[in-house]
């Protein structure tokens, strides 16, 4: 008697077929279309196997396996290594011990005691992601050495799993004046570009800016009132800030989602607290000591970075000096008319956001 393979439809003798999942398969189809899970030993359709570098059914992968944060290799939970017990970022044995010996690239959760640079009470901490040039400790050391000296540590470098092949440059808290006049941003950026790093010209990089909460007042109530105006400004001028950020709506929805505007600043803040969305929001409120602007695309262009810091500083000024009623009545033209910083004016013109006075901009990296 002869039978037909349910997969390839070829006719075979009955002793040449293999029963699997309610179907009769020839030897060739049985070997090519099915696989055995290396964890539980069950045979499954190959198309249903987990998408990883070893053969696993999806159930075993979900229950028992993860991927190395650095090289992507699939590893059993029991074989995963973690820095400082942080199980969000697993590493295989080789990558863990390699990274353990790194001198300059720190783990993502590395957070040294702050060193404050500049005179004043408003400090900005910058997180600048760069990609495409390597997650390389020696290169990190060269970049760090451009800004740091034996007696002055201005920046440190961290690993960031959201990047393809890069790292994150993090500054200690600095006043706007210090960022503008003493932090060697131009040299840092030029060094990164020469090494092949990119920031704007990627789909992965952001520019995040932290501001200390104490800059908004001495008491929690005072801070909350003024931070509510920050949120209201961002929501009220969302389309302008979207253009300023050099990102699109889908990118912001993923990494810096908006809260939604309400009738007044207090209601906007209450809505943000009620609809808690974690740190992936336009203004991240989850940190105890800072608020964080997350809407901006990364850059390796000096004027863009300084202009972004100046914009955030202006928003802070407005939140402190304006009443709710004054902010509600503010329009974009009035806001840009109050801008006097040359870097910010230039950037607003480049983005067609400054009183219809566009200028040609240099290419960003």
XYZ file of C-alpha atoms in Angstrom:
365
model
C 0.000 0.000 0.000
C 1.240 3.552 -0.708
C 0.618 6.846 1.087
C 1.006 10.497 0.232
C 3.186 12.840 2.350
C 0.895 15.516 3.774
C 3.591 18.149 3.289
C 5.201 17.565 -0.109
C 2.338 15.436 -1.598
C 4.796 12.811 -2.898
C 3.679 9.125 -2.791
C 5.615 6.706 -0.551
C 5.285 3.238 0.906
C 3.660 3.190 4.341
C 6.873 2.240 6.138
C 8.590 5.378 4.813
C 6.241 7.887 6.499
C 6.526 9.503 9.936
C 3.489 10.450 11.979
C 3.759 13.958 13.486
C 1.155 16.409 14.767
C -1.679 14.587 13.017
C 0.151 14.435 9.683
C 2.143 11.804 7.793
C 5.523 13.090 6.648
C 8.194 11.566 4.480
C 11.690 11.268 5.939
C 12.937 14.358 4.096
C 10.045 16.577 5.234
C 10.251 15.158 8.746
C 13.920 16.184 8.998
C 13.573 19.566 7.275
C 10.251 20.805 8.629
C 10.490 19.663 12.244
C 13.113 20.140 14.965
C 13.712 18.908 18.512
C 13.790 21.461 21.353
C 17.206 21.265 23.013
C 15.668 21.969 26.412
C 12.585 19.781 26.755
C 13.230 17.283 23.923
C 9.826 17.771 22.301
C 9.615 17.778 18.519
C 7.983 20.867 17.028
C 7.446 22.427 13.640
C 10.588 24.325 12.681
C 8.560 27.440 11.893
C 7.293 27.479 15.496
C 10.751 27.377 17.072
C 11.913 30.426 18.997
C 13.914 32.927 16.974
C 17.300 32.428 18.653
C 20.692 30.843 18.061
C 19.801 27.443 19.594
C 16.832 25.191 18.892
C 14.108 25.850 21.431
C 10.349 25.709 21.505
C 8.831 29.079 22.276
C 7.587 27.938 25.670
C 11.044 26.851 26.875
C 12.622 30.047 25.552
C 10.067 32.216 27.342
C 10.362 30.288 30.609
C 14.072 29.531 30.848
C 16.180 31.610 28.475
C 17.250 35.165 27.727
C 19.784 36.925 25.492
C 23.141 38.463 26.335
C 22.807 42.237 26.475
C 26.094 42.671 24.612
C 26.498 39.923 21.997
C 22.859 38.768 21.756
C 23.644 35.075 22.278
C 20.856 32.986 23.819
C 21.681 31.824 27.353
C 19.874 29.894 30.071
C 18.817 31.991 33.050
C 21.123 29.878 35.235
C 24.097 30.840 33.021
C 23.368 34.584 32.949
C 25.543 37.122 34.753
C 24.438 40.521 36.027
C 26.200 43.660 37.174
C 25.161 44.793 40.642
C 22.318 42.263 40.680
C 20.371 44.088 37.960
C 18.471 41.286 36.220
C 17.161 43.594 33.499
C 20.527 43.386 31.714
C 21.876 39.799 31.478
C 25.300 38.898 30.063
C 26.858 35.648 28.909
C 30.006 34.418 30.673
C 32.418 35.794 28.042
C 30.856 39.250 27.748
C 30.437 39.640 31.496
C 34.101 38.964 32.207
C 35.203 41.107 29.276
C 33.085 44.033 30.455
C 34.085 43.486 34.064
C 37.593 44.489 33.081
C 36.470 47.648 31.297
C 38.015 50.782 32.717
C 35.936 53.453 31.013
C 32.596 51.974 29.905
C 30.397 51.501 32.945
C 27.281 49.410 33.329
C 23.997 51.088 32.397
C 23.018 51.512 36.063
C 26.310 53.098 37.085
C 25.594 56.302 38.997
C 28.496 57.975 40.798
C 28.044 60.621 43.449
C 27.275 63.911 41.688
C 29.894 66.609 41.244
C 28.332 70.013 40.589
C 30.027 72.403 38.181
C 29.268 76.114 37.966
C 27.686 78.714 40.220
C 23.928 78.821 40.670
C 21.051 76.605 41.658
C 19.979 75.229 38.247
C 22.041 72.336 36.947
C 21.723 70.338 33.733
C 22.886 66.757 33.377
C 23.232 65.667 29.747
C 22.954 62.104 28.461
C 24.126 61.981 24.843
C 23.836 58.684 22.999
C 26.277 57.966 20.159
C 26.209 54.916 17.894
C 27.822 53.152 14.929
C 31.400 53.556 16.180
C 31.769 50.657 18.598
C 31.061 49.703 22.190
C 34.800 49.926 22.724
C 36.515 50.689 26.024
C 39.631 52.238 24.510
C 37.543 54.602 22.389
C 35.476 55.476 25.429
C 38.711 56.302 27.218
C 39.759 58.672 24.433
C 36.419 60.471 24.490
C 36.426 60.700 28.285
C 39.989 61.984 28.209
C 38.917 64.848 25.952
C 36.695 66.250 28.717
C 38.351 64.939 31.869
C 41.655 65.483 33.594
C 43.236 63.992 36.682
C 41.614 66.631 38.879
C 38.400 67.278 36.955
C 35.872 64.607 35.982
C 33.221 66.188 33.812
C 31.824 63.122 32.027
C 31.626 59.355 32.251
C 30.643 56.710 29.697
C 27.960 54.045 30.035
C 26.809 51.017 28.086
C 23.294 51.360 26.659
C 21.477 48.282 25.382
C 19.187 50.364 23.155
C 22.147 51.237 20.908
C 23.392 49.033 18.086
C 27.129 49.631 18.458
C 27.746 52.656 20.622
C 27.730 54.167 24.090
C 26.237 56.939 26.187
C 28.146 60.064 27.242
C 26.907 61.373 30.595
C 27.883 64.672 32.190
C 27.958 65.519 35.832
C 25.464 68.302 36.734
C 26.532 71.644 35.251
C 25.048 75.090 34.992
C 24.136 76.330 31.519
C 27.058 78.750 31.640
C 29.473 75.947 32.487
C 28.153 73.785 29.624
C 28.577 76.742 27.274
C 31.964 78.082 28.339
C 33.950 75.400 30.165
C 32.656 71.983 29.158
C 34.650 71.133 25.973
C 31.651 69.920 23.992
C 33.121 70.838 20.599
C 36.232 68.738 21.219
C 34.207 65.791 22.540
C 31.904 65.830 19.522
C 34.703 66.255 16.996
C 36.561 63.328 18.583
C 33.469 61.131 18.348
C 32.842 62.045 14.703
C 36.456 61.320 13.753
C 36.092 57.877 15.347
C 33.056 57.152 13.171
C 30.316 57.732 15.729
C 27.009 59.249 14.738
C 24.038 60.473 16.765
C 21.556 62.436 14.648
C 22.235 60.119 11.689
C 20.914 57.046 13.511
C 17.523 55.688 14.484
C 18.681 54.857 18.017
C 20.159 57.962 19.650
C 18.599 60.505 21.952
C 19.708 63.603 23.816
C 18.290 63.607 27.364
C 18.539 66.545 29.745
C 18.063 66.311 33.519
C 17.278 69.355 35.687
C 17.473 69.256 39.461
C 14.048 69.556 41.103
C 15.416 72.026 43.662
C 15.871 74.499 40.801
C 12.077 74.898 40.816
C 11.712 75.830 44.473
C 12.582 75.085 48.067
C 9.439 73.128 48.941
C 7.792 70.193 47.229
C 4.580 72.164 46.642
C 6.509 74.981 44.975
C 8.424 72.512 42.831
C 5.237 70.702 41.778
C 3.519 73.949 40.808
C 6.371 75.009 38.566
C 6.962 71.555 37.089
C 3.263 71.508 36.151
C 3.982 74.582 33.980
C 6.868 72.762 32.338
C 4.489 69.969 31.337
C 1.847 72.442 30.197
C 4.377 74.309 28.015
C 5.544 71.063 26.403
C 1.977 69.926 25.682
C 0.780 73.372 24.542
C 3.632 73.733 22.033
C 3.936 70.059 21.143
C 4.034 70.575 17.374
C 6.744 73.226 17.616
C 8.801 71.082 19.996
C 8.311 68.075 17.736
C 9.899 70.087 14.920
C 12.626 71.315 17.275
C 13.388 67.769 18.441
C 14.180 66.438 14.922
C 12.123 63.363 15.716
C 8.787 62.147 14.380
C 5.582 61.236 16.189
C 6.196 57.479 16.126
C 9.681 57.878 17.626
C 8.352 60.074 20.403
C 5.457 57.689 21.063
C 8.017 54.959 21.730
C 10.697 56.837 23.679
C 9.099 60.078 24.883
C 5.325 59.820 24.846
C 3.204 62.855 25.594
C 0.804 62.991 28.543
C -1.904 65.051 26.877
C -2.796 68.670 27.577
C -5.524 69.698 30.009
C -7.155 73.053 30.738
C -4.404 74.300 33.038
C -0.956 73.304 34.337
C -2.191 71.664 37.556
C -4.674 69.489 35.670
C -1.921 68.534 33.210
C 0.361 67.406 36.043
C -2.490 65.549 37.781
C -3.220 63.750 34.507
C 0.445 62.810 34.143
C 0.499 61.321 37.631
C -2.813 59.535 37.143
C -1.763 57.974 33.836
C 1.686 56.850 34.968
C 3.728 55.810 31.927
C 7.170 55.191 33.425
C 10.287 56.950 32.227
C 9.576 56.778 28.482
C 7.722 60.078 28.485
C 8.400 63.530 27.069
C 9.243 64.821 30.546
C 10.200 61.940 32.800
C 8.990 62.510 36.373
C 10.074 59.186 37.887
C 13.405 60.377 39.318
C 13.440 61.645 42.886
C 16.025 64.397 42.392
C 15.490 65.456 38.752
C 13.036 65.822 35.921
C 14.239 64.686 32.498
C 13.490 66.011 29.022
C 13.564 63.007 26.656
C 12.110 64.434 23.447
C 15.288 65.452 21.617
C 17.127 63.483 18.975
C 20.833 62.924 19.500
C 23.354 65.274 17.930
C 27.074 65.688 17.382
C 26.690 69.309 16.322
C 27.772 71.820 18.956
C 25.246 74.566 18.171
C 22.346 72.104 18.282
C 23.364 70.827 21.715
C 23.816 74.294 23.221
C 20.584 75.544 21.640
C 18.732 72.585 23.151
C 20.102 73.386 26.601
C 19.118 77.033 26.124
C 15.582 76.031 25.130
C 15.173 73.859 28.237
C 16.555 76.702 30.334
C 13.995 79.118 28.824
C 11.181 76.673 29.628
C 12.426 76.526 33.220
C 12.467 80.353 33.363
C 8.883 80.497 32.146
C 7.720 77.878 34.637
C 9.196 79.910 37.501
C 8.411 83.464 36.414
C 4.998 83.171 34.746
C 1.618 82.573 36.354
C -0.709 79.881 35.047
C -2.824 82.573 33.396
C 0.177 84.173 31.675
C 1.388 80.822 30.389
C -2.068 79.912 29.093
C -2.137 83.178 27.127
C 1.401 82.731 25.729
C 1.778 82.011 22.013
C 4.811 80.708 20.155
C 5.627 84.015 18.466
C 5.757 85.766 21.821
C 7.980 83.018 23.170
C 10.547 83.162 20.370
C 10.488 86.971 20.485
C 11.847 86.711 24.043
C 14.825 84.595 22.928
C 18.161 86.430 22.952
C 20.685 83.578 22.949
C 22.432 83.502 19.535
C 22.778 79.699 19.394
C 19.089 79.199 20.088
C 18.065 81.889 17.603
C 20.209 80.257 14.899
C 18.736 76.836 15.573
C 15.146 78.141 15.614
C 15.786 79.721 12.222
C 17.265 76.464 10.911
C 14.122 74.613 11.989
C 11.801 77.293 10.526
C 10.565 78.156 14.000
C 11.729 81.756 14.296
C 9.432 84.466 12.888
C 9.736 83.194 9.307
C 13.473 83.839 9.124
C 14.920 80.505 7.954
C 18.645 80.003 7.482
C 20.561 77.158 5.911
C 21.995 74.735 8.452
C 25.137 72.633 8.407
C 24.683 68.881 8.227
C 24.263 67.171 11.595
C 26.080 63.961 12.546
